[in-house]
Amino acid sequence: MLSSRNALAETLSPTPGSPPVEWAIADGLVGYEEAVAAMETRAAAVAAGEAGERVWLLEHPPLYTAGTSARDGDLLQPARFPVHRTGRGGRFTYHGPGQRVAYVMLDLQRRRPDLRAYVAALEAWLIGTLGAFNIRGERREERVGVWVRRPERGEGAEDKIAAIGVRVRRWATFHGISLNVDPDLSHFDGIVPCGVRGCGVTSLVDLGRPVTMPEVDSVLRASFEQVFGETVAVQP
């Protein structure tokens, strides 16, 4: 299962001659509804062939989002932060300062119209990023996202460090990934993250990697290019 996902991740290269993916980084915190509106507009333009592919990196103010498979029982503290119902796949997740969110708007029709391959490629991107910081990120069967083992807490203990939630319309992708750099991890206490009980949540700083967001962005870009191809920096 995992080896097949590794193989799938290698099939998302762009068509030869394709323009580079635009790489945009937002300053400050971006409101969730504002971000979703901009992302959906861009994805529609990508699907129509009217705009190029783009990755948009940002941070949100503290909030919870509920994916299409969210269960009400997984929202433990509904009054703690705003809750946004969203069309991405998955269950409840948290976004907030110190977490790098990347909204990914690619044209899978030109790459490979295969959702499983796309998710595997996002996992490979995150695992490559973590590897640059000497952290071993791992996939899990039947669980989307990236995990790290925590043997100091006992055999089999693990934490989630990155989440994936995607949607595809006319083979244009939107939503994307979130990587915990240095968020307030107590903010995850208000939900069952991604519906997975019995596991914790961690971050790069929590794992002893005192990195800055610009440092993480640089590594994310290099790792993205290894999986998805060339990028070019643009203003958001």
PDB file of C-alpha atoms in Angstrom:
ATOM      1  CA  MET A   1       0.000   0.000   0.000  1.00  0.00           C
ATOM      2  CA  LEU A   2       2.652   2.522   1.052  1.00  0.00           C
ATOM      3  CA  SER A   3       5.045   1.556  -1.737  1.00  0.00           C
ATOM      4  CA  SER A   4       2.267   2.058  -4.266  1.00  0.00           C
ATOM      5  CA  ARG A   5       1.631   5.522  -2.832  1.00  0.00           C
ATOM      6  CA  ASN A   6       5.332   6.286  -3.243  1.00  0.00           C
ATOM      7  CA  ALA A   7       5.098   5.262  -6.885  1.00  0.00           C
ATOM      8  CA  LEU A   8       1.953   7.339  -7.428  1.00  0.00           C
ATOM      9  CA  ALA A   9       3.710  10.401  -6.049  1.00  0.00           C
ATOM     10  CA  GLU A  10       6.206  10.228  -8.905  1.00  0.00           C
ATOM     11  CA  THR A  11       3.543  10.677 -11.588  1.00  0.00           C
ATOM     12  CA  LEU A  12       2.580  14.318 -11.019  1.00  0.00           C
ATOM     13  CA  SER A  13       5.290  15.941 -13.125  1.00  0.00           C
ATOM     14  CA  PRO A  14       4.087  18.743 -15.405  1.00  0.00           C
ATOM     15  CA  THR A  15       3.695  18.320 -19.116  1.00  0.00           C
ATOM     16  CA  PRO A  16       7.026  19.163 -20.834  1.00  0.00           C
ATOM     17  CA  GLY A  17       7.109  22.839 -21.722  1.00  0.00           C
ATOM     18  CA  SER A  18       4.577  23.855 -19.071  1.00  0.00           C
ATOM     19  CA  PRO A  19       5.168  27.228 -17.400  1.00  0.00           C
ATOM     20  CA  PRO A  20       6.462  27.164 -13.809  1.00  0.00           C
ATOM     21  CA  VAL A  21       3.999  27.076 -10.933  1.00  0.00           C
ATOM     22  CA  GLU A  22       3.461  30.494  -9.372  1.00  0.00           C
ATOM     23  CA  TRP A  23       4.710  30.630  -5.778  1.00  0.00           C
ATOM     24  CA  ALA A  24       3.002  33.331  -3.683  1.00  0.00           C
ATOM     25  CA  ILE A  25       3.477  34.108   0.031  1.00  0.00           C
ATOM     26  CA  ALA A  26       0.964  36.303   1.862  1.00  0.00           C
ATOM     27  CA  ASP A  27       2.008  38.803   4.512  1.00  0.00           C
ATOM     28  CA  GLY A  28       0.151  38.802   7.825  1.00  0.00           C
ATOM     29  CA  LEU A  29      -2.896  36.746   8.710  1.00  0.00           C
ATOM     30  CA  VAL A  30      -5.476  36.059   6.000  1.00  0.00           C
ATOM     31  CA  GLY A  31      -9.130  35.528   6.911  1.00  0.00           C
ATOM     32  CA  TYR A  32     -10.478  32.112   6.020  1.00  0.00           C
ATOM     33  CA  GLU A  33     -13.489  33.196   3.977  1.00  0.00           C
ATOM     34  CA  GLU A  34     -11.362  35.681   2.042  1.00  0.00           C
ATOM     35  CA  ALA A  35      -8.807  32.976   1.288  1.00  0.00           C
ATOM     36  CA  VAL A  36     -11.404  30.430   0.165  1.00  0.00           C
ATOM     37  CA  ALA A  37     -13.051  32.942  -2.184  1.00  0.00           C
ATOM     38  CA  ALA A  38      -9.725  33.840  -3.796  1.00  0.00           C
ATOM     39  CA  MET A  39      -8.680  30.194  -4.014  1.00  0.00           C
ATOM     40  CA  GLU A  40     -11.906  29.056  -5.650  1.00  0.00           C
ATOM     41  CA  THR A  41     -11.753  31.902  -8.174  1.00  0.00           C
ATOM     42  CA  ARG A  42      -8.203  30.987  -9.110  1.00  0.00           C
ATOM     43  CA  ALA A  43      -8.952  27.256  -9.337  1.00  0.00           C
ATOM     44  CA  ALA A  44     -11.854  27.965 -11.690  1.00  0.00           C
ATOM     45  CA  ALA A  45      -9.549  30.043 -13.874  1.00  0.00           C
ATOM     46  CA  VAL A  46      -6.972  27.241 -13.875  1.00  0.00           C
ATOM     47  CA  ALA A  47      -9.630  24.732 -14.949  1.00  0.00           C
ATOM     48  CA  ALA A  48     -10.740  27.056 -17.749  1.00  0.00           C
ATOM     49  CA  GLY A  49      -7.185  27.519 -18.985  1.00  0.00           C
ATOM     50  CA  GLU A  50      -7.325  31.225 -18.112  1.00  0.00           C
ATOM     51  CA  ALA A  51      -4.673  31.261 -15.365  1.00  0.00           C
ATOM     52  CA  GLY A  52      -1.512  29.421 -14.463  1.00  0.00           C
ATOM     53  CA  GLU A  53      -1.014  27.003 -11.601  1.00  0.00           C
ATOM     54  CA  ARG A  54      -0.331  28.538  -8.210  1.00  0.00           C
ATOM     55  CA  VAL A  55       0.699  27.682  -4.659  1.00  0.00           C
ATOM     56  CA  TRP A  56      -0.375  30.266  -2.094  1.00  0.00           C
ATOM     57  CA  LEU A  57       1.313  30.180   1.316  1.00  0.00           C
ATOM     58  CA  LEU A  58      -0.348  31.946   4.251  1.00  0.00           C
ATOM     59  CA  GLU A  59      -1.318  31.898   7.912  1.00  0.00           C
ATOM     60  CA  HIS A  60      -4.852  32.163   9.276  1.00  0.00           C
ATOM     61  CA  PRO A  61      -6.118  33.610  12.545  1.00  0.00           C
ATOM     62  CA  PRO A  62      -7.177  30.855  14.994  1.00  0.00           C
ATOM     63  CA  LEU A  63     -10.110  28.853  13.640  1.00  0.00           C
ATOM     64  CA  TYR A  64     -11.477  25.379  13.091  1.00  0.00           C
ATOM     65  CA  THR A  65     -12.573  23.993   9.745  1.00  0.00           C
ATOM     66  CA  ALA A  66     -14.888  21.066   9.121  1.00  0.00           C
ATOM     67  CA  GLY A  67     -14.422  18.952   6.014  1.00  0.00           C
ATOM     68  CA  THR A  68     -17.058  16.938   4.228  1.00  0.00           C
ATOM     69  CA  SER A  69     -16.569  13.936   6.566  1.00  0.00           C
ATOM     70  CA  ALA A  70     -16.599  15.947   9.822  1.00  0.00           C
ATOM     71  CA  ARG A  71     -18.520  14.471  12.754  1.00  0.00           C
ATOM     72  CA  ASP A  72     -20.152  16.829  15.236  1.00  0.00           C
ATOM     73  CA  GLY A  73     -18.784  14.794  18.129  1.00  0.00           C
ATOM     74  CA  ASP A  74     -15.230  15.667  17.081  1.00  0.00           C
ATOM     75  CA  LEU A  75     -15.835  19.371  17.785  1.00  0.00           C
ATOM     76  CA  LEU A  76     -15.096  19.377  21.509  1.00  0.00           C
ATOM     77  CA  GLN A  77     -15.128  23.143  22.168  1.00  0.00           C
ATOM     78  CA  PRO A  78     -17.456  24.740  19.610  1.00  0.00           C
ATOM     79  CA  ALA A  79     -17.318  28.191  21.209  1.00  0.00           C
ATOM     80  CA  ARG A  80     -13.530  28.428  21.405  1.00  0.00           C
ATOM     81  CA  PHE A  81     -12.785  29.641  17.865  1.00  0.00           C
ATOM     82  CA  PRO A  82     -14.852  30.346  14.751  1.00  0.00           C
ATOM     83  CA  VAL A  83     -15.885  27.165  12.925  1.00  0.00           C
ATOM     84  CA  HIS A  84     -15.984  27.147   9.129  1.00  0.00           C
ATOM     85  CA  ARG A  85     -17.750  24.435   7.166  1.00  0.00           C
ATOM     86  CA  THR A  86     -15.771  23.802   4.011  1.00  0.00           C
ATOM     87  CA  GLY A  87     -15.936  21.646   0.910  1.00  0.00           C
ATOM     88  CA  ARG A  88     -12.534  20.022   1.299  1.00  0.00           C
ATOM     89  CA  GLY A  89     -12.231  16.363   2.154  1.00  0.00           C
ATOM     90  CA  GLY A  90     -11.535  15.225   5.695  1.00  0.00           C
ATOM     91  CA  ARG A  91     -12.823  16.067   9.152  1.00  0.00           C
ATOM     92  CA  PHE A  92     -12.041  18.813  11.662  1.00  0.00           C
ATOM     93  CA  THR A  93      -8.724  20.611  11.665  1.00  0.00           C
ATOM     94  CA  TYR A  94      -7.232  23.718  13.234  1.00  0.00           C
ATOM     95  CA  HIS A  95      -5.536  26.644  11.508  1.00  0.00           C
ATOM     96  CA  GLY A  96      -3.757  29.482  13.243  1.00  0.00           C
ATOM     97  CA  PRO A  97      -0.601  31.570  13.594  1.00  0.00           C
ATOM     98  CA  GLY A  98       2.592  29.552  13.466  1.00  0.00           C
ATOM     99  CA  GLN A  99       1.102  27.035  11.067  1.00  0.00           C
ATOM    100  CA  ARG A 100       2.012  27.239   7.397  1.00  0.00           C
ATOM    101  CA  VAL A 101      -0.983  26.653   5.173  1.00  0.00           C
ATOM    102  CA  ALA A 102      -0.396  26.097   1.468  1.00  0.00           C
ATOM    103  CA  TYR A 103      -3.333  26.282  -0.912  1.00  0.00           C
ATOM    104  CA  VAL A 104      -2.430  24.379  -4.053  1.00  0.00           C
ATOM    105  CA  MET A 105      -4.112  25.145  -7.370  1.00  0.00           C
ATOM    106  CA  LEU A 106      -2.802  22.726  -9.989  1.00  0.00           C
ATOM    107  CA  ASP A 107      -4.191  21.413 -13.268  1.00  0.00           C
ATOM    108  CA  LEU A 108      -4.306  17.644 -12.922  1.00  0.00           C
ATOM    109  CA  GLN A 109      -5.686  17.310 -16.424  1.00  0.00           C
ATOM    110  CA  ARG A 110      -2.242  18.328 -17.672  1.00  0.00           C
ATOM    111  CA  ARG A 111      -0.368  16.363 -15.042  1.00  0.00           C
ATOM    112  CA  ARG A 112      -2.367  13.229 -14.230  1.00  0.00           C
ATOM    113  CA  PRO A 113      -6.113  13.147 -13.517  1.00  0.00           C
ATOM    114  CA  ASP A 114      -5.769  10.872 -10.500  1.00  0.00           C
ATOM    115  CA  LEU A 115      -6.769  12.045  -7.020  1.00  0.00           C
ATOM    116  CA  ARG A 116      -4.877   9.255  -5.231  1.00  0.00           C
ATOM    117  CA  ALA A 117      -1.700  10.162  -7.056  1.00  0.00           C
ATOM    118  CA  TYR A 118      -2.190  13.805  -6.152  1.00  0.00           C
ATOM    119  CA  VAL A 119      -2.614  13.113  -2.437  1.00  0.00           C
ATOM    120  CA  ALA A 120       0.428  10.823  -2.498  1.00  0.00           C
ATOM    121  CA  ALA A 121       2.426  13.630  -4.112  1.00  0.00           C
ATOM    122  CA  LEU A 122       1.360  16.085  -1.399  1.00  0.00           C
ATOM    123  CA  GLU A 123       2.499  13.578   1.226  1.00  0.00           C
ATOM    124  CA  ALA A 124       5.837  13.189  -0.571  1.00  0.00           C
ATOM    125  CA  TRP A 125       6.245  16.968  -0.634  1.00  0.00           C
ATOM    126  CA  LEU A 126       5.719  17.211   3.130  1.00  0.00           C
ATOM    127  CA  ILE A 127       7.913  14.211   3.909  1.00  0.00           C
ATOM    128  CA  GLY A 128      10.715  15.736   1.836  1.00  0.00           C
ATOM    129  CA  THR A 129      10.339  19.027   3.672  1.00  0.00           C
ATOM    130  CA  LEU A 130      10.548  17.359   7.071  1.00  0.00           C
ATOM    131  CA  GLY A 131      13.550  15.325   5.960  1.00  0.00           C
ATOM    132  CA  ALA A 132      15.473  18.543   5.327  1.00  0.00           C
ATOM    133  CA  PHE A 133      15.077  19.258   9.056  1.00  0.00           C
ATOM    134  CA  ASN A 134      16.159  15.715  10.003  1.00  0.00           C
ATOM    135  CA  ILE A 135      12.623  14.701  10.912  1.00  0.00           C
ATOM    136  CA  ARG A 136      11.260  11.415   9.623  1.00  0.00           C
ATOM    137  CA  GLY A 137       7.737  12.003   8.431  1.00  0.00           C
ATOM    138  CA  GLU A 138       5.679   8.925   7.637  1.00  0.00           C
ATOM    139  CA  ARG A 139       2.479   7.957   5.831  1.00  0.00           C
ATOM    140  CA  ARG A 140      -0.153   5.791   7.443  1.00  0.00           C
ATOM    141  CA  GLU A 141      -2.557   3.374   5.781  1.00  0.00           C
ATOM    142  CA  GLU A 142      -6.128   4.674   5.809  1.00  0.00           C
ATOM    143  CA  ARG A 143      -4.972   8.002   7.248  1.00  0.00           C
ATOM    144  CA  VAL A 144      -4.192  11.034   5.142  1.00  0.00           C
ATOM    145  CA  GLY A 145      -1.485  13.341   6.458  1.00  0.00           C
ATOM    146  CA  VAL A 146       2.052  13.015   7.784  1.00  0.00           C
ATOM    147  CA  TRP A 147       3.022  11.534  11.134  1.00  0.00           C
ATOM    148  CA  VAL A 148       6.116  11.315  13.350  1.00  0.00           C
ATOM    149  CA  ARG A 149       6.902   8.606  15.869  1.00  0.00           C
ATOM    150  CA  ARG A 150       7.316   9.580  19.545  1.00  0.00           C
ATOM    151  CA  PRO A 151       9.099   6.592  21.134  1.00  0.00           C
ATOM    152  CA  GLU A 152       9.852   8.624  24.279  1.00  0.00           C
ATOM    153  CA  ARG A 153       6.136   8.293  25.121  1.00  0.00           C
ATOM    154  CA  GLY A 154       6.037   4.550  24.623  1.00  0.00           C
ATOM    155  CA  GLU A 155       5.861   1.964  21.875  1.00  0.00           C
ATOM    156  CA  GLY A 156       3.597   2.965  19.010  1.00  0.00           C
ATOM    157  CA  ALA A 157       3.154   6.584  20.158  1.00  0.00           C
ATOM    158  CA  GLU A 158       2.949   9.074  17.310  1.00  0.00           C
ATOM    159  CA  ASP A 159       1.892  12.636  16.569  1.00  0.00           C
ATOM    160  CA  LYS A 160       0.519  14.346  13.499  1.00  0.00           C
ATOM    161  CA  ILE A 161       2.652  17.181  12.161  1.00  0.00           C
ATOM    162  CA  ALA A 162       0.940  17.954   8.860  1.00  0.00           C
ATOM    163  CA  ALA A 163      -2.592  17.699   7.529  1.00  0.00           C
ATOM    164  CA  ILE A 164      -3.927  17.337   3.987  1.00  0.00           C
ATOM    165  CA  GLY A 165      -7.396  18.303   2.826  1.00  0.00           C
ATOM    166  CA  VAL A 166      -8.133  18.672  -0.855  1.00  0.00           C
ATOM    167  CA  ARG A 167     -10.879  19.233  -3.352  1.00  0.00           C
ATOM    168  CA  VAL A 168     -10.813  18.878  -7.127  1.00  0.00           C
ATOM    169  CA  ARG A 169     -13.197  20.494  -9.589  1.00  0.00           C
ATOM    170  CA  ARG A 170     -12.800  19.887 -13.332  1.00  0.00           C
ATOM    171  CA  TRP A 171      -9.397  18.451 -12.374  1.00  0.00           C
ATOM    172  CA  ALA A 172      -8.233  21.770 -10.919  1.00  0.00           C
ATOM    173  CA  THR A 173      -7.136  21.364  -7.301  1.00  0.00           C
ATOM    174  CA  PHE A 174      -7.773  23.640  -4.355  1.00  0.00           C
ATOM    175  CA  HIS A 175      -7.367  23.614  -0.573  1.00  0.00           C
ATOM    176  CA  GLY A 176      -4.104  21.782   0.201  1.00  0.00           C
ATOM    177  CA  ILE A 177      -1.812  21.199   3.170  1.00  0.00           C
ATOM    178  CA  SER A 178      -0.944  22.605   6.588  1.00  0.00           C
ATOM    179  CA  LEU A 179       2.400  22.131   8.351  1.00  0.00           C
ATOM    180  CA  ASN A 180       2.816  22.870  12.039  1.00  0.00           C
ATOM    181  CA  VAL A 181       5.865  25.096  12.416  1.00  0.00           C
ATOM    182  CA  ASP A 182       5.252  26.729  15.810  1.00  0.00           C
ATOM    183  CA  PRO A 183       1.509  27.028  16.508  1.00  0.00           C
ATOM    184  CA  ASP A 184      -0.033  27.001  19.960  1.00  0.00           C
ATOM    185  CA  LEU A 185      -0.584  23.247  20.180  1.00  0.00           C
ATOM    186  CA  SER A 186      -3.161  23.662  22.947  1.00  0.00           C
ATOM    187  CA  HIS A 187      -5.495  25.110  20.305  1.00  0.00           C
ATOM    188  CA  PHE A 188      -5.901  21.602  18.894  1.00  0.00           C
ATOM    189  CA  ASP A 189      -7.561  20.557  22.158  1.00  0.00           C
ATOM    190  CA  GLY A 190     -10.898  21.911  20.942  1.00  0.00           C
ATOM    191  CA  ILE A 191     -11.238  19.198  18.283  1.00  0.00           C
ATOM    192  CA  VAL A 192     -10.346  15.615  17.520  1.00  0.00           C
ATOM    193  CA  PRO A 193      -7.834  16.490  14.788  1.00  0.00           C
ATOM    194  CA  CYS A 194      -8.827  14.810  11.529  1.00  0.00           C
ATOM    195  CA  GLY A 195     -11.042  12.434  13.511  1.00  0.00           C
ATOM    196  CA  VAL A 196      -8.082  10.402  14.800  1.00  0.00           C
ATOM    197  CA  ARG A 197      -8.284   9.634  18.519  1.00  0.00           C
ATOM    198  CA  GLY A 198      -5.396   8.437  20.636  1.00  0.00           C
ATOM    199  CA  CYS A 199      -2.704  10.406  18.806  1.00  0.00           C
ATOM    200  CA  GLY A 200      -1.163  13.779  19.534  1.00  0.00           C
ATOM    201  CA  VAL A 201      -0.183  16.787  17.484  1.00  0.00           C
ATOM    202  CA  THR A 202       3.322  18.182  17.192  1.00  0.00           C
ATOM    203  CA  SER A 203       5.294  20.864  15.373  1.00  0.00           C
ATOM    204  CA  LEU A 204       8.798  21.541  14.134  1.00  0.00           C
ATOM    205  CA  VAL A 205       9.579  23.661  17.199  1.00  0.00           C
ATOM    206  CA  ASP A 206       8.008  21.091  19.530  1.00  0.00           C
ATOM    207  CA  LEU A 207      10.392  18.528  18.023  1.00  0.00           C
ATOM    208  CA  GLY A 208      13.387  20.744  18.803  1.00  0.00           C
ATOM    209  CA  ARG A 209      13.758  22.489  15.447  1.00  0.00           C
ATOM    210  CA  PRO A 210      13.671  26.255  16.233  1.00  0.00           C
ATOM    211  CA  VAL A 211      13.118  27.356  12.640  1.00  0.00           C
ATOM    212  CA  THR A 212      11.533  30.518  11.271  1.00  0.00           C
ATOM    213  CA  MET A 213       8.655  30.616   8.834  1.00  0.00           C
ATOM    214  CA  PRO A 214      10.846  31.998   6.012  1.00  0.00           C
ATOM    215  CA  GLU A 215      13.261  29.104   6.540  1.00  0.00           C
ATOM    216  CA  VAL A 216      10.390  26.635   6.292  1.00  0.00           C
ATOM    217  CA  ASP A 217       9.032  28.379   3.192  1.00  0.00           C
ATOM    218  CA  SER A 218      12.385  28.032   1.455  1.00  0.00           C
ATOM    219  CA  VAL A 219      12.530  24.309   2.179  1.00  0.00           C
ATOM    220  CA  LEU A 220       8.881  23.828   1.204  1.00  0.00           C
ATOM    221  CA  ARG A 221       9.603  25.408  -2.166  1.00  0.00           C
ATOM    222  CA  ALA A 222      12.664  23.258  -2.848  1.00  0.00           C
ATOM    223  CA  SER A 223      10.804  20.093  -1.855  1.00  0.00           C
ATOM    224  CA  PHE A 224       7.756  21.082  -3.928  1.00  0.00           C
ATOM    225  CA  GLU A 225       9.940  21.453  -7.010  1.00  0.00           C
ATOM    226  CA  GLN A 226      11.311  17.951  -6.511  1.00  0.00           C
ATOM    227  CA  VAL A 227       7.771  16.560  -6.762  1.00  0.00           C
ATOM    228  CA  PHE A 228       5.789  18.994  -8.920  1.00  0.00           C
ATOM    229  CA  GLY A 229       8.360  20.864 -11.009  1.00  0.00           C
ATOM    230  CA  GLU A 230       9.708  24.397 -11.332  1.00  0.00           C
ATOM    231  CA  THR A 231       8.219  27.409  -9.539  1.00  0.00           C
ATOM    232  CA  VAL A 232       8.447  31.177  -9.980  1.00  0.00           C
ATOM    233  CA  ALA A 233       7.914  33.714  -7.193  1.00  0.00           C
ATOM    234  CA  VAL A 234       4.988  36.100  -7.627  1.00  0.00           C
ATOM    235  CA  GLN A 235       3.103  38.597  -5.482  1.00  0.00           C
ATOM    236  CA  PRO A 236      -0.067  37.147  -3.896  1.00  0.00           C
TER     237      PRO A 236
END
